[in-house]
Short mmCIF file of C-alpha atoms in Angstrom, two decimals:
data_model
loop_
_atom_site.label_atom_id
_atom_site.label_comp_id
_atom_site.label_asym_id
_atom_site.label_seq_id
_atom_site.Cartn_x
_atom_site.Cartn_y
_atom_site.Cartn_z
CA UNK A 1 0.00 0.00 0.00
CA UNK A 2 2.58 2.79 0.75
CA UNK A 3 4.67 1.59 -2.73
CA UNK A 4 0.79 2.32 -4.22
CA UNK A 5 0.73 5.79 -2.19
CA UNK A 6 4.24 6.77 -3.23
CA UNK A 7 3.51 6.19 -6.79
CA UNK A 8 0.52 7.81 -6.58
CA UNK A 9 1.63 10.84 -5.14
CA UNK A 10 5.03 11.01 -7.40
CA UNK A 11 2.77 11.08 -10.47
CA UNK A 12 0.61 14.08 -8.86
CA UNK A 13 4.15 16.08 -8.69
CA UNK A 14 5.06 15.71 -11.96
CA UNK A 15 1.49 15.87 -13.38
CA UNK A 16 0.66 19.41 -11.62
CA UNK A 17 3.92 20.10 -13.25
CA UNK A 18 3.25 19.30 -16.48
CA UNK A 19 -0.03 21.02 -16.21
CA UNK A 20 1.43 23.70 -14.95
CA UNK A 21 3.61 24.30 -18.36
CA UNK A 22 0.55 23.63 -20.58
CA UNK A 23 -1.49 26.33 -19.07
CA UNK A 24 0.79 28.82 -19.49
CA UNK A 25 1.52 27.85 -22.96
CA UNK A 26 -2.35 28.06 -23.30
CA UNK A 27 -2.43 31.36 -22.40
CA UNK A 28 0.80 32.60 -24.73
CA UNK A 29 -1.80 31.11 -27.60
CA UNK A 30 -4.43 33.57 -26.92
CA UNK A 31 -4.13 36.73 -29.22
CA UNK A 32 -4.26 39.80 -27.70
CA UNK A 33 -1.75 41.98 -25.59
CA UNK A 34 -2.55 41.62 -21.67
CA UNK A 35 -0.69 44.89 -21.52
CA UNK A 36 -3.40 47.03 -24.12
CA UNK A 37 -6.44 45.31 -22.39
CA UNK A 38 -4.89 46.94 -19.08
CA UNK A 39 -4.30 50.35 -20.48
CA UNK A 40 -6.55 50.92 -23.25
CA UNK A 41 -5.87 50.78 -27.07
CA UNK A 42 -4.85 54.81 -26.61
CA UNK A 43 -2.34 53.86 -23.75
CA UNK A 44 1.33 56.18 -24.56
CA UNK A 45 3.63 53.34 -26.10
CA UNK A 46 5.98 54.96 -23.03
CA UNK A 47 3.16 53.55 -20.55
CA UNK A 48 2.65 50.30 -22.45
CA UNK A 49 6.65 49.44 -22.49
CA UNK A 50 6.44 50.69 -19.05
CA UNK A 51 3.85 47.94 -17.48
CA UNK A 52 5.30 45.38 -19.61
CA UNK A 53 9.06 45.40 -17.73
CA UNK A 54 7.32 45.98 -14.39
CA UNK A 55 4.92 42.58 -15.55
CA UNK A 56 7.94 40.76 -16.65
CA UNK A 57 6.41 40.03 -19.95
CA UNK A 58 9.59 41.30 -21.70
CA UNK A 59 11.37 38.36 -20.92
CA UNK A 60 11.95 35.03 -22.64
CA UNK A 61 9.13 32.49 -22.49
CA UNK A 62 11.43 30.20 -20.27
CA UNK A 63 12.24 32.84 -18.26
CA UNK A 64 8.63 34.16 -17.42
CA UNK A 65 7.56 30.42 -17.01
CA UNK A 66 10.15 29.74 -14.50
CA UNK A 67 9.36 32.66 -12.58
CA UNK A 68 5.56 32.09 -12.55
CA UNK A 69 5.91 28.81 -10.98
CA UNK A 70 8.75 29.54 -9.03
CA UNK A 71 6.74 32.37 -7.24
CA UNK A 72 3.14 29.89 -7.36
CA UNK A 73 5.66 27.23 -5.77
CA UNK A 74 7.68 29.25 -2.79
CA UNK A 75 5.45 32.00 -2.47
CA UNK A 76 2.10 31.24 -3.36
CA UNK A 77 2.20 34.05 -5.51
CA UNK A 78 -0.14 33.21 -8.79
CA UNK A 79 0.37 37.09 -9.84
CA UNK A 80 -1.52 39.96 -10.31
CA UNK A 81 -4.90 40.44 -11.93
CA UNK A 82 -4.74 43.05 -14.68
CA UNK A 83 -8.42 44.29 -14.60
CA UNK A 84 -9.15 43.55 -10.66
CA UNK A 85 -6.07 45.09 -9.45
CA UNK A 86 -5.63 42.50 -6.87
CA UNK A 87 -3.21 39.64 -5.99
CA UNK A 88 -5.10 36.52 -7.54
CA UNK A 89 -3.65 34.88 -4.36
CA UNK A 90 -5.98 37.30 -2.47
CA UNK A 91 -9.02 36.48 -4.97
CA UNK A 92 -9.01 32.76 -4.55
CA UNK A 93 -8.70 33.36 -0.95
CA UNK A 94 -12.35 35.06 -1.14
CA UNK A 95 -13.75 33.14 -3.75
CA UNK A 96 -12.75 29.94 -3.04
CA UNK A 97 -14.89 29.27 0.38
CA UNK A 98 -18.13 30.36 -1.42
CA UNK A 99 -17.80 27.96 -4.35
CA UNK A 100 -17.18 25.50 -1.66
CA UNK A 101 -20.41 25.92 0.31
CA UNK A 102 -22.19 25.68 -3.12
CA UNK A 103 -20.33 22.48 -4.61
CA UNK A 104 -20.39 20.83 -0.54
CA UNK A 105 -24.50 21.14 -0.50
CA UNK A 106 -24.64 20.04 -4.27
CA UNK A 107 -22.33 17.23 -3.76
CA UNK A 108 -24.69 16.07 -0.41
CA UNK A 109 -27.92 16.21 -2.95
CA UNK A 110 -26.29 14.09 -5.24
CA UNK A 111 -25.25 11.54 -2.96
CA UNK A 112 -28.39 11.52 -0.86
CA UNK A 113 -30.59 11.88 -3.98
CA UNK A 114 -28.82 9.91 -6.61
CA UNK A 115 -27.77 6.70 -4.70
CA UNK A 116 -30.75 5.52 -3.15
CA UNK A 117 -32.39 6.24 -6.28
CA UNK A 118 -30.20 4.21 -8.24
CA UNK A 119 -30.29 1.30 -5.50
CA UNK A 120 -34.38 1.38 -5.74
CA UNK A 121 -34.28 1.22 -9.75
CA UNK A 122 -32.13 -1.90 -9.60
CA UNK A 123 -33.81 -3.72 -6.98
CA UNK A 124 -37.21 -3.31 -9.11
CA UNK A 125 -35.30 -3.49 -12.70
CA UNK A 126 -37.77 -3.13 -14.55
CA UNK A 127 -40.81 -2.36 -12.72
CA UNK A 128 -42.80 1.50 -12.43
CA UNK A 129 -39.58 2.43 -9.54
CA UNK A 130 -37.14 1.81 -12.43
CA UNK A 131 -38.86 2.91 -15.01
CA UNK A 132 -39.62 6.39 -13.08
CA UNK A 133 -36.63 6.79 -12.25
CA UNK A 134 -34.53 6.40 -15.80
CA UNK A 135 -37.22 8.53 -17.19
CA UNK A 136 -36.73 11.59 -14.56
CA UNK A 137 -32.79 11.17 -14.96
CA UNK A 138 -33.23 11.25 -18.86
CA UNK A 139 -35.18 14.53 -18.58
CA UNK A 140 -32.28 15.98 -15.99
CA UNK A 141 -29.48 14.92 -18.03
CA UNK A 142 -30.83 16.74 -21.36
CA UNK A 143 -31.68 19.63 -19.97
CA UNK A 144 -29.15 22.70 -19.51
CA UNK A 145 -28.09 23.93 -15.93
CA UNK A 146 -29.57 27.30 -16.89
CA UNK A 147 -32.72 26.44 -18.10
CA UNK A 148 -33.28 24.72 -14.79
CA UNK A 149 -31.91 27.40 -12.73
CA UNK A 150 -34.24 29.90 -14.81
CA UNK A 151 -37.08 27.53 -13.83
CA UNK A 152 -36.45 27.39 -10.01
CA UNK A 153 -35.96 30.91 -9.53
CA UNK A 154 -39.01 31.56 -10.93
CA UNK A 155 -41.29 28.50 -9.30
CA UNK A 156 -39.63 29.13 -5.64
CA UNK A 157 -38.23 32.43 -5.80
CA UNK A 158 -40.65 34.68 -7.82
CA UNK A 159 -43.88 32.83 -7.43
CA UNK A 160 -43.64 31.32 -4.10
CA UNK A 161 -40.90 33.40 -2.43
CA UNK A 162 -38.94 30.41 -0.46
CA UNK A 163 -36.09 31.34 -1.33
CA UNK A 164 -33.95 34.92 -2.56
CA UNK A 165 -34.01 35.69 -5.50
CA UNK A 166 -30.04 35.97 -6.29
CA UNK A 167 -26.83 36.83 -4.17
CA UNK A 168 -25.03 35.29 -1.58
CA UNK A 169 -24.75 35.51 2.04
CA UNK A 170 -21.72 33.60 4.06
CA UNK A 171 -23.11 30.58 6.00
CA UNK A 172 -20.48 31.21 8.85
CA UNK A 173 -22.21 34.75 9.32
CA UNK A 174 -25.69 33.57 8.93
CA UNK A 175 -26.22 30.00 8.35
CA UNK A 176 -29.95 29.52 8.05
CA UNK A 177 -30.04 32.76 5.12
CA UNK A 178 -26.84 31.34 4.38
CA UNK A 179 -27.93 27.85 3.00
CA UNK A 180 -31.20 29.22 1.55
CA UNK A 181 -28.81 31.57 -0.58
CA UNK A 182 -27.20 28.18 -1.72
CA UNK A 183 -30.15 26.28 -2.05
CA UNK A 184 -31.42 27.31 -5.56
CA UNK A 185 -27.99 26.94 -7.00
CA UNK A 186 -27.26 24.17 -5.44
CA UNK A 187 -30.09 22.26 -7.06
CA UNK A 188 -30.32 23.30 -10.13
CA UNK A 189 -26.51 22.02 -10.52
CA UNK A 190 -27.23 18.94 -9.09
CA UNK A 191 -29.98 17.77 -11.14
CA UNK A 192 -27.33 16.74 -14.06
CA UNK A 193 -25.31 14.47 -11.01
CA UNK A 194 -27.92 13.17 -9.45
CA UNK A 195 -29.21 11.64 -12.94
CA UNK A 196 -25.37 10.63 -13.27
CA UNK A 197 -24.72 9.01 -9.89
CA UNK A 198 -28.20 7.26 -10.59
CA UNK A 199 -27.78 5.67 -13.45
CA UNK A 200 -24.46 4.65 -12.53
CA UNK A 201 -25.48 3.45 -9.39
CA UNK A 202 -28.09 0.79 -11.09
CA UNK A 203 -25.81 -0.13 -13.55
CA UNK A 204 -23.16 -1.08 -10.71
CA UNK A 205 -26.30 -2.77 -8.22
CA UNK A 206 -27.30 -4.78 -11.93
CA UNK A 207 -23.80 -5.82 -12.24
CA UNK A 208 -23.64 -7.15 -8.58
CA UNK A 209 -26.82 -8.54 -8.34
CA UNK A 210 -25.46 -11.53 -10.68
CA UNK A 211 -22.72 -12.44 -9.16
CA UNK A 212 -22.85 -16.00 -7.42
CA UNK A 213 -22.19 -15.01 -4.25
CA UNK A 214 -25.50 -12.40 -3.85
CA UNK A 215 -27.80 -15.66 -5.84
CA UNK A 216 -26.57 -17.93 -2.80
CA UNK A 217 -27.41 -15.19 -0.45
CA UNK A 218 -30.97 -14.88 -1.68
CA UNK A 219 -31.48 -18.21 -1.47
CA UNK A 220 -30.31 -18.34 2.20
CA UNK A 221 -33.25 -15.93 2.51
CA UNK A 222 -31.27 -12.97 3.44
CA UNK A 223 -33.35 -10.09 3.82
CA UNK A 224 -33.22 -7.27 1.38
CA UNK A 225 -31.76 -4.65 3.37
CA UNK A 226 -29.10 -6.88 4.78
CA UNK A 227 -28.69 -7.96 0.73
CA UNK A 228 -28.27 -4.47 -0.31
CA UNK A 229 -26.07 -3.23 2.34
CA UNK A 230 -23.65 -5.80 3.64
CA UNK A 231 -23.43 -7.98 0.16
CA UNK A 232 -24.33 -5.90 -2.53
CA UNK A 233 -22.66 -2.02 -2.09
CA UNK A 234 -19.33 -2.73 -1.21
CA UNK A 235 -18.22 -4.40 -4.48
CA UNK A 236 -20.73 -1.65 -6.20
CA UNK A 237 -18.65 0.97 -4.64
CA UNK A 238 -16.01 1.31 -7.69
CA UNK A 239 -17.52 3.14 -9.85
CA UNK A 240 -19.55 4.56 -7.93
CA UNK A 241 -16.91 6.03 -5.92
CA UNK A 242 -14.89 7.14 -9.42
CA UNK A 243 -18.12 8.86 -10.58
CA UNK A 244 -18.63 10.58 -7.26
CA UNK A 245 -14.89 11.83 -7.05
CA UNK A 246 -15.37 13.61 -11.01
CA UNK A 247 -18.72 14.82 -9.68
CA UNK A 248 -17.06 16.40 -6.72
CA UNK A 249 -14.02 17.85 -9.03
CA UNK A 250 -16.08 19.43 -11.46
CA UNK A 251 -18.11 21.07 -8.44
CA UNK A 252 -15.24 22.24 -6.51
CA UNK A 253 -13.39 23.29 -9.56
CA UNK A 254 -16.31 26.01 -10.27
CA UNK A 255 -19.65 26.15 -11.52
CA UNK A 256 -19.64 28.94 -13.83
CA UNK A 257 -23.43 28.98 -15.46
CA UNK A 258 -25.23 28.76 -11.88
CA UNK A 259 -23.08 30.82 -10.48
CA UNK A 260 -23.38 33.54 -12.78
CA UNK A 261 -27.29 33.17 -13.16
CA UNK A 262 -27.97 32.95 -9.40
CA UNK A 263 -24.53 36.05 -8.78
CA UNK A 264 -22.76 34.32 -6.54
CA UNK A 265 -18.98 35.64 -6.39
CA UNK A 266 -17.29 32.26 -6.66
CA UNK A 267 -14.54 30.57 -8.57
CA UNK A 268 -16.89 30.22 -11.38
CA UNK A 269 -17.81 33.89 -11.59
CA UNK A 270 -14.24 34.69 -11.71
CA UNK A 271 -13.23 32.37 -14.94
CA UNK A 272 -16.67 33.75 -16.36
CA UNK A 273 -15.49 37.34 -15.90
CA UNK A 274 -11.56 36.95 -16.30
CA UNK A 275 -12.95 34.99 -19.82
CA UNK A 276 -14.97 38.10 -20.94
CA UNK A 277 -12.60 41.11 -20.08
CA UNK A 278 -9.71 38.51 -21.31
CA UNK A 279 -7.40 38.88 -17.70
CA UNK A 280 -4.94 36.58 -18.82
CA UNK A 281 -3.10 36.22 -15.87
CA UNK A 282 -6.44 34.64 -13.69
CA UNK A 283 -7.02 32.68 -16.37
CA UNK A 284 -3.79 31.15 -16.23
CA UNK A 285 -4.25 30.57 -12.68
CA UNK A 286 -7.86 29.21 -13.42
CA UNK A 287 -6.41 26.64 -15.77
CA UNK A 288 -3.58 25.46 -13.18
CA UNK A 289 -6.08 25.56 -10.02
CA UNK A 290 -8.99 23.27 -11.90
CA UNK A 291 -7.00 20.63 -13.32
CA UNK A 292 -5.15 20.46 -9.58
CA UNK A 293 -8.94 20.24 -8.19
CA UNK A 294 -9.32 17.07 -10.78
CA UNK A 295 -6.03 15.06 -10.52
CA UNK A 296 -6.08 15.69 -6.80
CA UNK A 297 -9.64 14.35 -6.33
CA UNK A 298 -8.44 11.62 -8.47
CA UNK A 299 -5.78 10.58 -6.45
CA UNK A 300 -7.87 10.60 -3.88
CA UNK A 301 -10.43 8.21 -5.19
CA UNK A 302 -7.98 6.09 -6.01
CA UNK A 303 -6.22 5.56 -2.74
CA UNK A 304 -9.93 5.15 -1.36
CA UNK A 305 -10.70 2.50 -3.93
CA UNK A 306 -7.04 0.64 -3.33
CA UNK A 307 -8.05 0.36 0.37
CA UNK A 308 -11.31 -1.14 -0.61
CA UNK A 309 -10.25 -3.36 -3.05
CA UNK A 310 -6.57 -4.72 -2.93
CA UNK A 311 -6.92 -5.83 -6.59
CA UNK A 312 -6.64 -2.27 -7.62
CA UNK A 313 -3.21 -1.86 -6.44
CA UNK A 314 -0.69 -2.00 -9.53
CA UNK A 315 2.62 -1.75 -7.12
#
């Protein structure tokens, strides 16, 4: 297990590395002068030669890449948004906890929602449970985030006035107005996942259910629950685990359309407005920070599946 753990956590090293370099040869691809979008297309070509020393940007690729991650590496230093005027150190700082809150409470409505659906539609494969249930995750899967977000603001937020409207407010200031701020988000991004973790759920329970060892349980006359939960969701786990850790990646890593619709000032808001007003530098950062979220996560599932099952050791 540790020669598994040591491998594991070599390959994240050199993987963050490697996506390190590719972001920032990402953003070298996209046209446009950081400097101009800063100062203006009438900016003095004194001023413009000006920022560009001060940013660094004068310098050899090489040279600027090694002193990006140098300073991300021993100083946690990401640089320096161009239309914020802020550390992007400092913005994640902010931004970060508030996409959290929202991709924690989606990620909990996924789980809660999506696995015991997926458990019910493959104990009654085939029946009105199943076939309810692969209908309603059809319908959630083709239909965009916004369109349901658009819908529940105006069902629970308009019409019936649960919930606000849009905005935030920080659950460790007021937690009750807190999670209602979160709630409409939450769901409308975890209708997708919870059609996801569903399906994949019954396919996983199908799988299990023929296996020899859960046919001589049933004959033993095990009861159901005791079937489901001590002989059936432990080898199930796999890919339902692997599907829950991308689910949780692609939360943490932002949620840019809900968070936008419903104006929360998250990670996702920040790639959706460093995208529009083209600010390079968070962008860069953006690219770097998600693909940590997923190969992290990933690494994480892993180890979590190697402990449950030995066989998936490869060292």
């Amino acid at each position: 297990m540790l020669k598994y753990l040591f491998w594991r956590l070599s390959g994240l090293l050199l993987t963050l590395l490697g996506l390190s370099f590719v972001s920032f040869c990402l953003i070298e691809l996209v046209p446009g002068d950081p400097v101009i979008t800063m100062l203006g297309e009438a900016a003095a070509w004194q001023d413009v030669e000006r920022l560009r020393i001060e940013l660094g940007l004068n310098k050899p690729f090489l040279v600027r890449y090694y002193n990006w991650i140098t300073n991300a590496v021993v100083h946690g230093d990401l640089g320096y948004s161009l239309l914020m005027n802020q550390p992007i150190t400092e913005l994640f700082k902010t931004r970060i906890p508030r996409t959290a809150w929202l991709a924690l409470l989606s990620f909990l409505l996924t789980i809660f929602i999506g696995i015991p659906s997926g458990i019910l539609a493959a104990l009654y494969a085939g029946g009105l449970i199943d076939r309810l249930v692969m209908t309603v995750s059809t319908v959630f899967l083709a239909t965009p985030i916004f369109l349901v977000a658009l819908f529940l603001m105006w069902i629970f937020a308009v019409q019936l006035r649960w919930f606000p409207v849009a905005g935030y407010i920080a659950p460790t200031s007021h937690f009750i107005e807190g999670i209602k701020s979160l709630c409409l988000p939450a769901l409308s991004i975890s209708t997708m996942y919870i059609a996801y973790i569903a399906r994949m759920t019954r396919a996983a329970i199908l799988e299990t259910l023929t296996q020899d060892f859960v046919v001589a349980a049933q004959a033993k006359g095990v009861t159901r629950a005791r079937l489901v939960f001590l002989h059936i969701m432990k080898p199930s786990l796999v890919p339902i685990l692997t599907a829950g850790g991308l689910v949780l990646a692609e939360l943490l890593g932002g949620t840019i359309v809900s968070e936008t619709i419903f104006v929360i000032p998250g990670i996702g808001r920040l790639t959706f407005d460093a995208a529009v007003k083209k600010d390079v530098f968070v962008l860069q950062a953006m690219l770097l920070f998600m693909g940590s979220i997923y190969y992290v996560i990933n690494v994480i599932v892993d180890i979590c599946l190697a402990v449950i099952d030995p066989r998936i050791r490869i060292i």
